Coordinates of C-alpha atoms in Angstrom, one line a residue:
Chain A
X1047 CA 6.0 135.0 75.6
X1048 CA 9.6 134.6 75.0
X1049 CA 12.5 135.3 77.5
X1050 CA 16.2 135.0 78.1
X1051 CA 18.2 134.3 81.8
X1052 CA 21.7 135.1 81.6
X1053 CA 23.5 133.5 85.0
X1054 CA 26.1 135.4 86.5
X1055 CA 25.6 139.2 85.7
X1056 CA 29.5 139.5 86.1
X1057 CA 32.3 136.7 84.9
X1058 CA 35.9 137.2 85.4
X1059 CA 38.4 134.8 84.0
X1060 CA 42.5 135.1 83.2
X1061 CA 43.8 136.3 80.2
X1062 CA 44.2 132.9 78.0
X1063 CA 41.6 131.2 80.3
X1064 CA 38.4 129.4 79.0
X1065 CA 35.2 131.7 78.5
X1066 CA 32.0 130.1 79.6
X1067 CA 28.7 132.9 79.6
X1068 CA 25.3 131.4 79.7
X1069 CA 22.0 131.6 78.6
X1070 CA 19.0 129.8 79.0
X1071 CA 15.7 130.6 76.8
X1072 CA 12.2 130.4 77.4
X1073 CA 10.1 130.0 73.7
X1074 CA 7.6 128.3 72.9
X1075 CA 7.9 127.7 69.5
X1076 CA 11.7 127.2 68.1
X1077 CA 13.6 130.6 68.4
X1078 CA 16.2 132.4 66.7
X1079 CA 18.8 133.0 68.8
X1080 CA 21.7 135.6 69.3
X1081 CA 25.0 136.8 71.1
X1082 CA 25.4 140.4 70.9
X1083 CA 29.1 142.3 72.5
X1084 CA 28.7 145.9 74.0
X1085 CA 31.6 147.9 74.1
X1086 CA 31.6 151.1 76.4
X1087 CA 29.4 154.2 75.7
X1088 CA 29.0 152.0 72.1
X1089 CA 26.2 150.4 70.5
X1090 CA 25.5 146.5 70.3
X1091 CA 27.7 144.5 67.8
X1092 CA 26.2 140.9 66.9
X1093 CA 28.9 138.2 67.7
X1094 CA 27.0 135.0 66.3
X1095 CA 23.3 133.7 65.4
X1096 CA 21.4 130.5 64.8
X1097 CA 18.7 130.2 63.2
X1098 CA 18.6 126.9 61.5
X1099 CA 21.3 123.7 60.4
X1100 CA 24.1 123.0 62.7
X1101 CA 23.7 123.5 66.1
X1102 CA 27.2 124.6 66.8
X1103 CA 27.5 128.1 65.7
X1104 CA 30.9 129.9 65.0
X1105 CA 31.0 133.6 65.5
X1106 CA 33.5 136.5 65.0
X1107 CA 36.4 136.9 67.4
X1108 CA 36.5 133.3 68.5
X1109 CA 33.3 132.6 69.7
X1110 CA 31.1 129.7 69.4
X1111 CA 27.7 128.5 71.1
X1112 CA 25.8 125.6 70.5
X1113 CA 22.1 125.5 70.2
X1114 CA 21.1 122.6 72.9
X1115 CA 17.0 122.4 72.4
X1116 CA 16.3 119.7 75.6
X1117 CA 18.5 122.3 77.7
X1118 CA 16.8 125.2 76.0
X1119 CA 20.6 126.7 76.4
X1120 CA 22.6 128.4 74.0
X1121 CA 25.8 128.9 75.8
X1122 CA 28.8 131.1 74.6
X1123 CA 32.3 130.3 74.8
X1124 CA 36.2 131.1 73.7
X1125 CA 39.0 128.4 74.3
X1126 CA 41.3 131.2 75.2
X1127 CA 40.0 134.5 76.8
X1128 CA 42.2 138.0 75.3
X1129 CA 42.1 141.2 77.3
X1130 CA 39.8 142.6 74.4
X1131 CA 37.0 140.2 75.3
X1132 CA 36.5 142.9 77.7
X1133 CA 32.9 144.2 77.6
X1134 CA 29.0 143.3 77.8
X1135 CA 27.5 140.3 76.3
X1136 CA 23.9 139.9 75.7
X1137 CA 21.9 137.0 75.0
X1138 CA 18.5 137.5 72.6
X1139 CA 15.9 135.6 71.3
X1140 CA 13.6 136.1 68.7
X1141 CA 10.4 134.1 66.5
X1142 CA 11.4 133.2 63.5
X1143 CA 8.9 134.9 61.8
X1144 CA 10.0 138.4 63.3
X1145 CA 13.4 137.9 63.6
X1146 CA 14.1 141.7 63.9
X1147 CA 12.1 142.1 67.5
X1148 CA 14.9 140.9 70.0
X1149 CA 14.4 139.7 73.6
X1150 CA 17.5 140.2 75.3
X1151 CA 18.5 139.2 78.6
X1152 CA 20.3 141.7 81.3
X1153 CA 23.3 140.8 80.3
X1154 CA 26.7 139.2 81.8
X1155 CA 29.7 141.3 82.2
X1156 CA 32.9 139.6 81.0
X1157 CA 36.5 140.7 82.8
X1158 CA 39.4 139.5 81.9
X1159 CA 42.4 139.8 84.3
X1160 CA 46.2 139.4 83.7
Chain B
X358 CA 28.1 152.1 52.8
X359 CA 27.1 153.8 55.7
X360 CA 26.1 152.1 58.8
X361 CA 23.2 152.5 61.0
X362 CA 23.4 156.1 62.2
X363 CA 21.8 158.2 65.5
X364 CA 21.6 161.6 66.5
X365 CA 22.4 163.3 68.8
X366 CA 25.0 161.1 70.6
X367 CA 23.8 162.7 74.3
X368 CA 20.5 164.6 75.3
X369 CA 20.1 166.3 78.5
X370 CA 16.0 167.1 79.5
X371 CA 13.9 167.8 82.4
X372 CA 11.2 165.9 83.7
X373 CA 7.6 167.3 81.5
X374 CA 9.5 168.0 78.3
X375 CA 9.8 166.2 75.4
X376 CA 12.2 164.7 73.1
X377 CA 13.1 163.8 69.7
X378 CA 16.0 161.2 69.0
X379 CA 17.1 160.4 65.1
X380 CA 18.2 157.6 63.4
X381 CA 19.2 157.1 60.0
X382 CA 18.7 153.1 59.0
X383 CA 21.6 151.4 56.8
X384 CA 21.3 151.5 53.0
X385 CA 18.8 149.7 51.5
X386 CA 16.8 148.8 55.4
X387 CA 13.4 149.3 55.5
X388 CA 12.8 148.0 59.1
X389 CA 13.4 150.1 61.8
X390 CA 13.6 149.3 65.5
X391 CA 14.0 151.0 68.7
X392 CA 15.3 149.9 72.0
X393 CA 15.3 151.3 75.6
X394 CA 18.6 150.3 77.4
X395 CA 18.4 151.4 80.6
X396 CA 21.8 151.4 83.2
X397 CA 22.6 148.2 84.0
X398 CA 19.6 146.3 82.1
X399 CA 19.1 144.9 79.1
X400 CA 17.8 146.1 75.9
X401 CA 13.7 146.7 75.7
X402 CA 11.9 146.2 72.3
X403 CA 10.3 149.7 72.4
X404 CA 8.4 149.4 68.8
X405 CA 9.4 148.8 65.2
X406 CA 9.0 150.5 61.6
X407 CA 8.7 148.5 58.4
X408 CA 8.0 150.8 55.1
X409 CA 6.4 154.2 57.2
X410 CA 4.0 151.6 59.2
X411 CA 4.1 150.3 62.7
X412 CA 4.8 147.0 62.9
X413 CA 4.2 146.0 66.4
X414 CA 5.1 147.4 70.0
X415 CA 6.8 146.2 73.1
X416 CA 5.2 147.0 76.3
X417 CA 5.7 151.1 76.5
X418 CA 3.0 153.8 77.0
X419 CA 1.4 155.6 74.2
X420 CA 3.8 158.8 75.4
X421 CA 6.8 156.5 73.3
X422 CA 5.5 157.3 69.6
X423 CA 7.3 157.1 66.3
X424 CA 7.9 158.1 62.8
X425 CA 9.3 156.2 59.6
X426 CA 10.6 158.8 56.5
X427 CA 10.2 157.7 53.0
X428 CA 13.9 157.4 53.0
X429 CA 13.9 154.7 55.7
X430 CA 15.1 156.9 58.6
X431 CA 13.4 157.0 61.8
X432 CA 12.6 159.3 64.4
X433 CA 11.3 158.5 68.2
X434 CA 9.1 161.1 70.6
X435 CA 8.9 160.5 73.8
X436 CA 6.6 163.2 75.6
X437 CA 5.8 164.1 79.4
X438 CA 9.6 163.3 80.3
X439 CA 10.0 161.0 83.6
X440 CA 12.9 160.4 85.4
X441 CA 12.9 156.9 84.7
X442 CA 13.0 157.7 80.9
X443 CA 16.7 158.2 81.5
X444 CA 18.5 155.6 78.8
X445 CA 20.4 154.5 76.3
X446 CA 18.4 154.5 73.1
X447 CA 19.2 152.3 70.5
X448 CA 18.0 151.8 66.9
X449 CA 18.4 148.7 64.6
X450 CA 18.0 148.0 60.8
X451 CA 17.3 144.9 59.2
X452 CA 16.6 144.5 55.6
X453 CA 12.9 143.1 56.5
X454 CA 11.3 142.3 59.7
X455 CA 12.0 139.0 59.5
X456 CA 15.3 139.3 58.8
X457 CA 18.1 137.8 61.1
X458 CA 20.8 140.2 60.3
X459 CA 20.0 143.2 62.3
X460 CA 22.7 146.2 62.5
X461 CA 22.8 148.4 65.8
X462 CA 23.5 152.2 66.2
X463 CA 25.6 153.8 68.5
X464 CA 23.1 155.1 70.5
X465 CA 21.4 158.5 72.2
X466 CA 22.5 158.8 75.9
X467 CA 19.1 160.7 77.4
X468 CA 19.4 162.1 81.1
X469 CA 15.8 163.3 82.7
X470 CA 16.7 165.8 85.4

């Protein structure tokens, strides 16, 4: 059985600061792997994927995360957070054979403070 | 091209009754999936829909059933209402099952009274 942990349900950082959200994956064969952004009383909007090649994915808005397979990580970051980084980021898994039936974890909230 | 579409947007019940939430898939998807979000949680695999079939089930009592249309669009019934059945439902095309680009709706807000 697959699963995600997301550390730190809640991460606030300054406006132009560094954004750091985890995630940790538990597969046992190799996953697909996912960044999702939720806006308020919206629905899920994927930021980034990997799936295979280059382990350093680049997503929409900024975002990267690197596939690490011996840390079984795929952390997300942003050199320089903006005030509309505000919101809820998820982090799912999936087999590669059924890539549409998504593990998530609970989720980290991201603030961003002037 | 439309995106992934859900109806109605918010869905008050009582506990005992049932429900019916909509969701029109994105042109040309044949794979349907749902997804309980409850407050504060995650998103749940509830079950998927690949060409008016089944195509597996997350851990969710037989009282979560479902329904694929010729035209793609899906439906979920959820009978014998509980309180903890209060959720944000969400429903996901993908062009196939295995397919890695997967677009979300907006969402059905449910509240069991």
């Amino acid at each position: 059985a697959q699963s995600v942990t997301q550390l730190g349900s809640h991460v606030s950082v300054s406006e132009g600061a560094l954004v750091l959200l985890r995630c940790n994956y538990s597969s046992s064969v190799p996953p697909y792997l996912f960044w999702y952004v939720q806006y308020p009383n919206q629905g899920l909007q994927l930021l980034l994927k990997y799936t295979t090649g280059a382990t350093l994915v680049k997503g929409i808005n900024g975002f990267e995360a690197e596939f690490k397979k011996s840390e079984t990580s795929f952390h997300l970051t942003k050199p320089s957070a903006h005030m509309s980084d505000a919101a809820e980021y998820f982090c799912a898994v999936s087999d590669r054979g059924t890539a549409s039936k998504l593990t998530f974890g609970t989720g980290t909230r991201l603030q961003v403070t002037l | 091209e439309t995106g992934v579409t859900q109806s109605p947007t918010h869905l008050i019940k009582t506990r005992g009754q049932q429900v019916t939430l909509r969701c029109s898939s994105q042109s040309g998807h044949n794979t349907v999936s749902w997804y309980q979000q409850a407050l504060g949680q995650g998103p749940q695999f509830i079950f998927q829909y690949y060409r008016e079939e089944e195509n597996g089930r997350g851990n969710f009592p037989p009282r979560f059933s479902g329904l694929q249309f010729p035209n793609y669009s899906s439906e979920l019934n959820v009978n014998a209402l509980e309180l903890d059945d209060s959720a944000l439902y969400l429903c996901a095309s993908s062009l196939e099952p295995s397919g890695s680009e997967q677009f979300f709706g907006p969402g059905t807000r449910l509240t069991v009274l």
